[in-house]
XYZ file of C-alpha atoms in Angstrom:
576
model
C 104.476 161.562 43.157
C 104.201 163.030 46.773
C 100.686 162.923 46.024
C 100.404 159.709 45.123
C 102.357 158.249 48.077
C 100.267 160.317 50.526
C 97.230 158.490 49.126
C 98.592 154.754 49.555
C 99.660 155.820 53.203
C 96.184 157.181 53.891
C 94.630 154.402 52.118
C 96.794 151.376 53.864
C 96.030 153.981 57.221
C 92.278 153.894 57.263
C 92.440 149.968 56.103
C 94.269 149.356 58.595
C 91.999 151.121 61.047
C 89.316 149.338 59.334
C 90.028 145.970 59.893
C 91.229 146.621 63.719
C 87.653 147.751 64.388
C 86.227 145.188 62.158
C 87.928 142.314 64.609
C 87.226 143.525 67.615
C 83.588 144.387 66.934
C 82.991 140.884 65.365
C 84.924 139.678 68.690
C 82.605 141.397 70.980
C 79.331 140.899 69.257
C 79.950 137.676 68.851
C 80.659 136.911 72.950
C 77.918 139.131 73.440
C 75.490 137.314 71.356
C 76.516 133.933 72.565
C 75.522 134.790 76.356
C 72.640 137.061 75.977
C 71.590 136.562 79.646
C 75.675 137.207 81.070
C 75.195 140.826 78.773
C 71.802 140.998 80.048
C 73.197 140.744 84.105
C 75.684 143.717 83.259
C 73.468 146.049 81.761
C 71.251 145.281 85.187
C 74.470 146.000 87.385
C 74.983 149.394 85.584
C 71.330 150.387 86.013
C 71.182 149.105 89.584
C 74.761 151.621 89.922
C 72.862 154.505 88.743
C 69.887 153.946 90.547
C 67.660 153.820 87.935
C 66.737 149.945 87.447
C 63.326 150.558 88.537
C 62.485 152.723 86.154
C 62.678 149.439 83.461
C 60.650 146.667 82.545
C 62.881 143.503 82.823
C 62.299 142.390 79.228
C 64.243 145.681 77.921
C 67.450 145.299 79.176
C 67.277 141.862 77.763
C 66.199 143.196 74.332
C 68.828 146.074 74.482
C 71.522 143.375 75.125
C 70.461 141.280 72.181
C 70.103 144.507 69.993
C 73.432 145.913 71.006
C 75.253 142.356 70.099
C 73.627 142.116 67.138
C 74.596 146.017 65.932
C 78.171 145.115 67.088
C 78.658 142.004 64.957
C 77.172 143.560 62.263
C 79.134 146.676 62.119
C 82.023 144.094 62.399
C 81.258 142.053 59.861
C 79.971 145.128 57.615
C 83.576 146.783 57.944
C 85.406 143.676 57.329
C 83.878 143.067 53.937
C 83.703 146.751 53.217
C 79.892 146.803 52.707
C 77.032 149.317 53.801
C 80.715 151.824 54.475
C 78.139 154.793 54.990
C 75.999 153.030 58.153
C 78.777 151.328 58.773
C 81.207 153.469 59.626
C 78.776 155.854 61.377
C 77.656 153.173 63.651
C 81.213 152.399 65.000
C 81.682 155.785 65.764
C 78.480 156.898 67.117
C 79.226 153.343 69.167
C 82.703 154.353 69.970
C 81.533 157.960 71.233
C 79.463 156.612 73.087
C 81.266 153.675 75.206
C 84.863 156.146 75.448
C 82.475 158.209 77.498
C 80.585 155.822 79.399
C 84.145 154.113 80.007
C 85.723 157.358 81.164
C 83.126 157.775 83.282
C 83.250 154.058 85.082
C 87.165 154.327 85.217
C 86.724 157.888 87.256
C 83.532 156.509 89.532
C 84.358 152.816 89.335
C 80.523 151.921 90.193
C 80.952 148.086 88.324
C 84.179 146.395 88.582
C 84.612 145.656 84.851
C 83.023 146.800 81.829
C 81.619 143.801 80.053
C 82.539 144.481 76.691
C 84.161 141.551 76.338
C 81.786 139.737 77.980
C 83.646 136.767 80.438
C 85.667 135.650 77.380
C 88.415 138.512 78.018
C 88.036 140.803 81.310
C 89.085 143.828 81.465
C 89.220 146.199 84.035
C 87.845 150.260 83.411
C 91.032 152.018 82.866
C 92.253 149.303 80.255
C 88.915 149.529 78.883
C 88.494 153.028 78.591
C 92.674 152.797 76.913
C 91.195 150.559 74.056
C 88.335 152.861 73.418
C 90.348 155.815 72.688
C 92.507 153.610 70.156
C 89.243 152.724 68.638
C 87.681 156.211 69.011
C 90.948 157.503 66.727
C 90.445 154.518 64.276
C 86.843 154.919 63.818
C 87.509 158.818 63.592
C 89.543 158.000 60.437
C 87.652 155.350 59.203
C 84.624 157.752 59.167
C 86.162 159.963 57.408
C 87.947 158.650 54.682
C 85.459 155.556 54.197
C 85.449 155.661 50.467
C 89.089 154.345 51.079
C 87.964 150.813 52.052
C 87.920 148.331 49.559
C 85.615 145.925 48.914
C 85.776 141.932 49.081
C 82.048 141.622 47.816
C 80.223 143.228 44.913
C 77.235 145.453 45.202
C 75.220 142.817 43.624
C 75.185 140.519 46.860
C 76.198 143.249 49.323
C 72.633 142.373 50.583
C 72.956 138.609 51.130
C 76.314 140.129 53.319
C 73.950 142.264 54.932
C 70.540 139.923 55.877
C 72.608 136.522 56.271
C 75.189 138.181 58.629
C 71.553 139.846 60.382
C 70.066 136.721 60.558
C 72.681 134.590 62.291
C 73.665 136.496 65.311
C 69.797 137.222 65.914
C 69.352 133.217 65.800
C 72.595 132.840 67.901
C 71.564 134.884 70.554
C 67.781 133.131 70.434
C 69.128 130.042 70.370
C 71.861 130.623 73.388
C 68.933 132.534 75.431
C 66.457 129.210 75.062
C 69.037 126.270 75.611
C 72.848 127.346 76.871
C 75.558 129.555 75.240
C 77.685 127.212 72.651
C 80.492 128.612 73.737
C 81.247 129.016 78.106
C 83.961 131.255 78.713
C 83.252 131.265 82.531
C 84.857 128.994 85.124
C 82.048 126.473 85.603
C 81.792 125.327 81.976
C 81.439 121.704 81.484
C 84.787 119.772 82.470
C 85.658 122.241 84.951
C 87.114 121.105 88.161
C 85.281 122.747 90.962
C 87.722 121.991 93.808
C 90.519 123.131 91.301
C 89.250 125.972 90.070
C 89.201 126.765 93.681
C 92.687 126.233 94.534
C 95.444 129.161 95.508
C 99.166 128.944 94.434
C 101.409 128.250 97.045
C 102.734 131.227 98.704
C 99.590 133.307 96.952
C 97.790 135.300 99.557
C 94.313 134.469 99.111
C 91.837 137.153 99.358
C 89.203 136.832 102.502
C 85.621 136.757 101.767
C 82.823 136.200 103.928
C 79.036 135.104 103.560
C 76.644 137.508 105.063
C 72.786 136.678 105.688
C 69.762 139.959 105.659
C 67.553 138.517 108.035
C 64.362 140.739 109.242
C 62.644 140.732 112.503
C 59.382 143.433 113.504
C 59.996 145.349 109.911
C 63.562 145.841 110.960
C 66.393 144.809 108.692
C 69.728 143.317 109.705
C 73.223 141.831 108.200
C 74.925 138.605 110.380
C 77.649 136.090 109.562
C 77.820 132.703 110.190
C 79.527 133.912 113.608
C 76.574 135.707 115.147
C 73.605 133.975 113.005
C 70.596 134.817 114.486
C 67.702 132.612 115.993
C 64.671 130.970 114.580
C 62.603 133.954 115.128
C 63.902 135.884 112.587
C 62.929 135.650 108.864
C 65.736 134.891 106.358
C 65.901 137.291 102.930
C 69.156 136.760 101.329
C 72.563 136.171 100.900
C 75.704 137.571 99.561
C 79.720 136.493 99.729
C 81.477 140.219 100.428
C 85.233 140.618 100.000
C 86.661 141.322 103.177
C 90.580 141.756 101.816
C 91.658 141.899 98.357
C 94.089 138.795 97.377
C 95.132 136.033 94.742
C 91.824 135.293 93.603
C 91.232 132.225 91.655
C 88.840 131.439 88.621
C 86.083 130.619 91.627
C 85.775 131.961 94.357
C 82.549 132.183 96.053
C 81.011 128.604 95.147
C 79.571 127.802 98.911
C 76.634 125.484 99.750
C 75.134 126.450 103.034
C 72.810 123.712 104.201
C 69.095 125.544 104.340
C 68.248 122.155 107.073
C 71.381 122.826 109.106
C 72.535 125.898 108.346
C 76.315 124.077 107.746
C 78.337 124.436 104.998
C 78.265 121.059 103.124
C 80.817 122.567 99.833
C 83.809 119.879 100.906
C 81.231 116.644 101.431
C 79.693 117.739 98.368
C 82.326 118.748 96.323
C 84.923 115.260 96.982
C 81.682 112.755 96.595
C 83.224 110.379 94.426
C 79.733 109.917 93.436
C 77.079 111.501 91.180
C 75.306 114.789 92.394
C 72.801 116.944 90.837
C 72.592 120.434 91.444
C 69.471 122.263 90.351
C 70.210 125.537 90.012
C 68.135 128.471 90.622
C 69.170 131.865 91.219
C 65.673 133.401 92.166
C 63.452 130.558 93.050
C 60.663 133.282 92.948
C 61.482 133.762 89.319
C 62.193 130.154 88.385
C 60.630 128.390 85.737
C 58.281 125.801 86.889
C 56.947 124.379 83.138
C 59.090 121.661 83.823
C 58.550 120.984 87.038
C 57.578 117.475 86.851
C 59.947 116.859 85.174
C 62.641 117.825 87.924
C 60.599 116.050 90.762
C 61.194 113.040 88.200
C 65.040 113.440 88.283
C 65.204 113.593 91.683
C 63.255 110.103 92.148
C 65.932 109.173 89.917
C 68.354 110.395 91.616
C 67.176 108.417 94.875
C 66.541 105.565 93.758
C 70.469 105.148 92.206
C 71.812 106.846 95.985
C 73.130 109.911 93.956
C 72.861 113.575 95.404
C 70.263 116.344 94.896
C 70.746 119.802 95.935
C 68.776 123.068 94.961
C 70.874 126.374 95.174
C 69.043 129.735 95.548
C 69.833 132.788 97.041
C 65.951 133.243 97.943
C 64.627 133.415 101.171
C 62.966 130.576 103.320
C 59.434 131.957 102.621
C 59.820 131.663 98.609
C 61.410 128.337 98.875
C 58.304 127.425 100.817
C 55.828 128.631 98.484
C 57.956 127.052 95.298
C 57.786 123.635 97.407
C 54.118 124.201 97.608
C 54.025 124.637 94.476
C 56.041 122.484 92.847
C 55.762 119.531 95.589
C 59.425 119.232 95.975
C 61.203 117.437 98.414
C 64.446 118.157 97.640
C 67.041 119.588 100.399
C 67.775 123.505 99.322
C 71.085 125.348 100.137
C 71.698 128.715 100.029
C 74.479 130.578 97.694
C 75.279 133.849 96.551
C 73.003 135.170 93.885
C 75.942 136.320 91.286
C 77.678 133.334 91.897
C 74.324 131.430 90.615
C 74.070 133.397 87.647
C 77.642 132.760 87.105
C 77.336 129.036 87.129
C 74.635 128.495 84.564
C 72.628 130.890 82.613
C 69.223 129.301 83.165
C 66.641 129.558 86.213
C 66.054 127.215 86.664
C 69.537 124.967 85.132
C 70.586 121.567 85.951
C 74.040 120.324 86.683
C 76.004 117.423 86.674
C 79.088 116.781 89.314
C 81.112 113.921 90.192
C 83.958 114.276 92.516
C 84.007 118.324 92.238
C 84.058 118.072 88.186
C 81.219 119.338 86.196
C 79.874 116.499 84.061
C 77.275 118.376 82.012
C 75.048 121.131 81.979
C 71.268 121.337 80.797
C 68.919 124.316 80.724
C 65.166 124.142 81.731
C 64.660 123.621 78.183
C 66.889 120.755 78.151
C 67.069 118.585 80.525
C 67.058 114.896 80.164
C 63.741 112.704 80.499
C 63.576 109.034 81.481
C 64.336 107.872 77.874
C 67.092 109.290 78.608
C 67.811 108.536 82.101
C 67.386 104.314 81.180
C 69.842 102.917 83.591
C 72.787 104.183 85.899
C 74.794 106.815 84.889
C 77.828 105.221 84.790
C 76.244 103.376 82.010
C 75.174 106.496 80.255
C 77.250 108.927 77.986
C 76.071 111.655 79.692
C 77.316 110.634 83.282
C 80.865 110.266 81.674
C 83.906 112.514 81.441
C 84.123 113.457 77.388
C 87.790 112.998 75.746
C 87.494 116.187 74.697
C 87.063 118.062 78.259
C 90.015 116.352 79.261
C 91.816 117.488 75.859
C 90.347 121.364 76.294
C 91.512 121.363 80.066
C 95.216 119.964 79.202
C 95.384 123.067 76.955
C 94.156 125.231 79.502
C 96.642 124.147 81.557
C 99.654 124.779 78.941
C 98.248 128.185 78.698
C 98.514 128.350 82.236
C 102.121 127.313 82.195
C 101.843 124.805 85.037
C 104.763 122.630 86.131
C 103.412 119.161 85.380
C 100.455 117.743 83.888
C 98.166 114.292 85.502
C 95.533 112.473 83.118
C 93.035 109.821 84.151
C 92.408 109.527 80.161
C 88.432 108.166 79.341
C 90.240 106.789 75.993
C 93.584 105.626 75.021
C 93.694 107.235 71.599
C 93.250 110.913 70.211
C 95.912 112.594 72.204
C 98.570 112.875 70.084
C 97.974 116.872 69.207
C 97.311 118.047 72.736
C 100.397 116.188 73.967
C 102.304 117.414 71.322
C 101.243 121.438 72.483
C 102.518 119.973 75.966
C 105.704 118.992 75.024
C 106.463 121.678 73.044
C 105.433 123.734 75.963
C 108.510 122.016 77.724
C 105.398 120.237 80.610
C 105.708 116.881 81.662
C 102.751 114.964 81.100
C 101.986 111.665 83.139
C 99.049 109.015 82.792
C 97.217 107.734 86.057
C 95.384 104.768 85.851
C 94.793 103.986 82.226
C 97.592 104.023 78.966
C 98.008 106.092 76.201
C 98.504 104.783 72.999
C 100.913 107.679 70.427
C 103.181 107.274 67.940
C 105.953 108.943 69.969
C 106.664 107.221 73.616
C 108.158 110.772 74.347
C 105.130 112.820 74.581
C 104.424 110.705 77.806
C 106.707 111.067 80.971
C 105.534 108.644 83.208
C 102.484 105.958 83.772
C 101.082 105.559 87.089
C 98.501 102.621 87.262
C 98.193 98.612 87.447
C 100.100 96.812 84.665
C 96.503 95.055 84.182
C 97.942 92.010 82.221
C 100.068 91.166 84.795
C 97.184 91.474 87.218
C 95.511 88.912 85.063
C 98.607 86.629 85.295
C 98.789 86.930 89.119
C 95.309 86.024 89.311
C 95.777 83.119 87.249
C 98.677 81.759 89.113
C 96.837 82.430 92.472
C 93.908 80.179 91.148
C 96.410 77.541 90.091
C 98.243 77.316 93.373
C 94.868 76.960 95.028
C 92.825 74.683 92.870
C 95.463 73.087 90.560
C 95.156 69.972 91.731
C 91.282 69.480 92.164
C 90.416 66.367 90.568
C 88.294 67.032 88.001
C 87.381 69.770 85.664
C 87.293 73.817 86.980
C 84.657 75.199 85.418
C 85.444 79.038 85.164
C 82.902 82.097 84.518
C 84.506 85.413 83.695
C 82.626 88.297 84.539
C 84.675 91.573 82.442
C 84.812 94.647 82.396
C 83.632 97.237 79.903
C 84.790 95.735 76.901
C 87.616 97.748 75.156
C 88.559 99.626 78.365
C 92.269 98.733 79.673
C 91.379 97.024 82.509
C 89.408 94.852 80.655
C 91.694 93.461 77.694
C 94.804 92.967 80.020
C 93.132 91.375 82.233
C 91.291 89.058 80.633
C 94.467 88.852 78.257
C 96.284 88.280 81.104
C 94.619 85.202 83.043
C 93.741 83.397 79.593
C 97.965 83.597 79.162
C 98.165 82.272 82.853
C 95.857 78.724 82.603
C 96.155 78.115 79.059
C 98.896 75.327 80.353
C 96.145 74.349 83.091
C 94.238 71.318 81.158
C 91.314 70.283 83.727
C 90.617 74.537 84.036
C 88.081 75.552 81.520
C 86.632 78.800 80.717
C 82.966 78.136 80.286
C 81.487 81.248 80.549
C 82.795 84.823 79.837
C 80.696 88.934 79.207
C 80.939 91.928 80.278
C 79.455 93.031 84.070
C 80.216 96.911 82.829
C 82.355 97.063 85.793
C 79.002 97.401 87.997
C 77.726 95.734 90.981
C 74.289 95.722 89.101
C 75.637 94.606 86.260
C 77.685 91.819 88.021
C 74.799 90.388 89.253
C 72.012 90.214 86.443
C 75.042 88.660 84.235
C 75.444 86.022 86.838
C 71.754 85.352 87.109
C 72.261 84.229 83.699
C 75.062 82.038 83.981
C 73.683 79.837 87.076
C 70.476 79.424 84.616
C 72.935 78.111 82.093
C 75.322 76.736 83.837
C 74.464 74.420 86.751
C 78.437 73.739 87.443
C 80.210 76.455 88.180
C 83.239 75.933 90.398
C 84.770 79.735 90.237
C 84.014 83.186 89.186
C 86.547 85.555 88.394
C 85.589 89.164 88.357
C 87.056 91.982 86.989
C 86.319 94.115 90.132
C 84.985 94.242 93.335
C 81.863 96.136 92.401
C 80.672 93.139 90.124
C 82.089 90.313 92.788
C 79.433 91.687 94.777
C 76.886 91.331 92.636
C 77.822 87.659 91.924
C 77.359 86.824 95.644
C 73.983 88.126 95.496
C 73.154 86.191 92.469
C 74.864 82.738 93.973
C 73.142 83.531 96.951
C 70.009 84.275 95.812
C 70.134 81.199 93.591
C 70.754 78.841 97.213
C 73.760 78.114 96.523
C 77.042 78.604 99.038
C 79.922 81.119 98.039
C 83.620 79.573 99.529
C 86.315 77.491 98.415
C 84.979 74.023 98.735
C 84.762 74.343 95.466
C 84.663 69.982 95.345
C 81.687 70.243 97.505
C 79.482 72.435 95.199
C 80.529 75.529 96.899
C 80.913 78.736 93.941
C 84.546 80.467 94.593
C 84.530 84.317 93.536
C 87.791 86.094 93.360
C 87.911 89.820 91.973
C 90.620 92.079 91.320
């Protein structure tokens, strides 16, 4: 009997240990294996803190970090199922071994500031690293030992198809996230983010103090300067780097700083409150860039002029690469200089393309991805891609639950599909408000407050506006309605809204009504149609300013006179 019970403890012991290694190596391979190139970066910072990067060709350390990913998820997955026990359990240990001494080491000598095991999806620093590896080192010490004692959840007969399949997709998940982007971004610039946010310090938080220094050279000499004592012209940039000066609050981003290459200024504020569009070509060693796609770039920034939207490359190179690459390349973009980590940080291609629009990251493509001119057709506030996806919003309103913050603002891109998220929020005890546009849910409580136009009454106003100014014309008022997007809320109560207000009005008539997409461009090609089709139009009633605009130029360009002598043949516009 005593026997017997010192089996099933040893036996629920070494399962136990079993499946705690299994988790965590599955965990870690998998974050590994999803950002080769951010495992990749680590394994060069602990060869550059040794002293001993040189002695590697740079395809290794990429190959290692793949490799070592790809052992760790399988040894995971391996122990979970209670397959290939023999290579299994050998590898954790020999793995464990390994790291507990390495981590000792970096907890002692502190030559990185974190470990990477974890990759950015959960930091930790040495000495809690180096705590977790002697848990594991004890748990893979048992499991080692006693691995006969894990039970299976397969049979022997397709303990291969465990073994190749499991192989085979983290080798083609880390392939796949090395060409394009990892699927899953665990760092602070992932797309959605909020720049200036992300940015921010609690009140009363003491921020830490860093400072951007510049190696410049001059006669084979070498020297650092600030932004304080920045040299003259006659001395040869070679690269930047943000130090920590004193150790604070430091928020998820921390170093993002555009210093002007033309001017030397920093532009991050204009750039980063633009209510408008900006690209952001990113390239962390311009030297080592990727220029197969060149034209392709060139032909995103003619886009990019021709719509007024920003362009900026960011590099940490020095003036004479960024010369040759414009040689090279023929580009005529502006450059700006930011720290090299920082780049890396931001997107894990060089070079990578981003996305902004008032500080928030829109999207994110890799040189292997970015979008041609089928796909850049029109504006972007046309296009899918220049919008703000529901569910960025819905993965940033968790982050901030997890963040326990006191209360909780939503522009929403839709009305519908928040009931979950609000649901976490309220049961989180946060207050929730709506700015701008509604939220339609089956429970009135999961929303605090609105803050916003009531846009049918808008409509209504409008109407009664028109009425008290043209009520009396003798005659007929021929209307055209130019509308918003269709289906957005501005749209429906409006138009909702002013239909309500004449439909008592007999001698006003609608005779003309679609959609200006809520753009000056827009605006005007739609009214271009209507003068063809219409040669009486008395008013036009726009949705917003941006497409009243573009019906002046239309009416205007047609000869005809915008103003309220409406009986005369002039064309009345009134927006909202």
């Amino acid at each position: 009997m005593e026997t017997e019970k010192k089996h099933i403890i040893k036996l629920v012991w070494v399962n136990t240990c079993r499946f705690l290694l299994a988790t965590l190596f599955i965990f870690s391979g998998f974050v590994k294996a999803v950002d080769p190139l951010g495992s990749f970066y680590k394994i060069q910072d602990y060869l550059a803190a040794f002293g001993i990067i040189s002695w590697f060709p740079t395809y290794l350390p990429l190959l290692f970090a793949i490799i070592l990913s790809s052992a760790e998820f399988c040894v995971g997955v391996f122990l979970f199922f209670g397959v290939r026990r023999k290579i299994a359990s050998t590898l954790a240990l020999l793995l464990m071994s390994v790291m507990t001494l390495l981590t000792l080491y970096l907890a002692l000598a502190n030559p990185v500031s974190d470990c990477g095991c974890f990759g950015d999806a959960w930091v930790l620093t040495n000495w809690q690293t180096f705590g977790k590896n002697i848990v594991l080192l004890i748990a893979a010490i048992a499991v080692f030992r006693e691995r006969k004692l894990m039970f299976r959840f397969v049979t022997l007969k397709i303990e291969w198809m465990v073994s190749l399949y499991t192989l085979l997709f983290v080798f083609a998940l880390s392939f796949y996230c090395l060409e394009y982007l990892p699927v899953l971004d665990f760092r602070p610039y992932k797309i959605g983010a909020d720049i200036k946010a992300g940015m921010e310090i609690p009140e009363g938080a003491k921020p830490s103090v860093f400072e951007s220094r510049f190696v410049l050279e001059k006669d084979g000499r070498q020297q650092e300067f600030t932004l304080d004592n920045y040299p003259d012209s006659t001395w040869t940039f070679v690269e930047t780097r943000t130090v920590l000066k004193e150790k604070g609050y430091e928020p998820p981003i921390h170093d993002f700083s555009m210093i002007s290459l033309g001017t030397g200024e920093d532009i991050t504020d204009s750039v980063l409150t633009d209510k408008g569009y900006t690209f952001l070509l990113v390239a962390h060693r311009i030297e080592e860039a990727d220029d197969s796609n060149i034209d392709l770039i060139n032909e995103i920034y003619d886009y990019s002029v021709e719509h007024g939207y920003g362009f900026y490359a960011l590099t940490s190179s020095p003036d004479e690469e960024i010369e040759m690459w414009r040689e090279r390349t023929g580009a005529e973009y502006p450059f700006c200089q930011m720290d090299d980590i920082t780049l890396k940080t931001i997107i894990r291609s060089n070079p990578g393309l981003l996305l902004i629009k008032d500080g928030t990251i829109l999207n994110k493509w890799s040189d292997n991805q970015l979008p041609d001119e089928y796909v850049l057709n029109d504006s972007l506030d046309k296009l899918e891609l220049g919008q703000q996806k529901q569910e960025n919003q819905t993965k940033a309103v968790r982050e901030f639950i997890t963040q326990g913050v006191d209360v909780i603002a939503i522009a929403p891109v839709t009305e519908t599909g928040w009931e979950t998220v609000l649901k976490e929020a309220k049961k989180a005890d946060i207050p929730v408000i709506t700015v701008d546009r509604q939220i339609k849910t089956s429970d009135d409580s999961l929303i605090t407050a609105w803050v916003g136009s009531d846009f049918k009454k808008e409509g209504v106003k409008a109407a009664e506006w028109l009425i008290k100014e043209k009520g009396k014309e003798k005659g007929d008022v021929n209307i055209a309605v130019l509308q918003g997007t269709i289906g957005s809320s501005a749209e429906i109560g409006r138009t909702k809204g002013f239909k309500e207000g004449i439909k008592d009005q007999k001698n006003f008539k609608i005779i003309a009504s679609q959609t200006g997409e809520f753009t000056q461009a827009k605006g005007q090609e739609v009214m271009e149609s209507f003068l063809k089709q219409n040669k009486d139009i008395d008013v036009v009633v726009a949705q917003n300013d941006n497409m009243a605009f573009g019906a002046i130029d239309a009416i205007e360009a047609a000869g005809k006179t915008v103003g309220s002598d409406i009986a005369n043949g002039e064309i009345m516009v009134i927006s909202f």
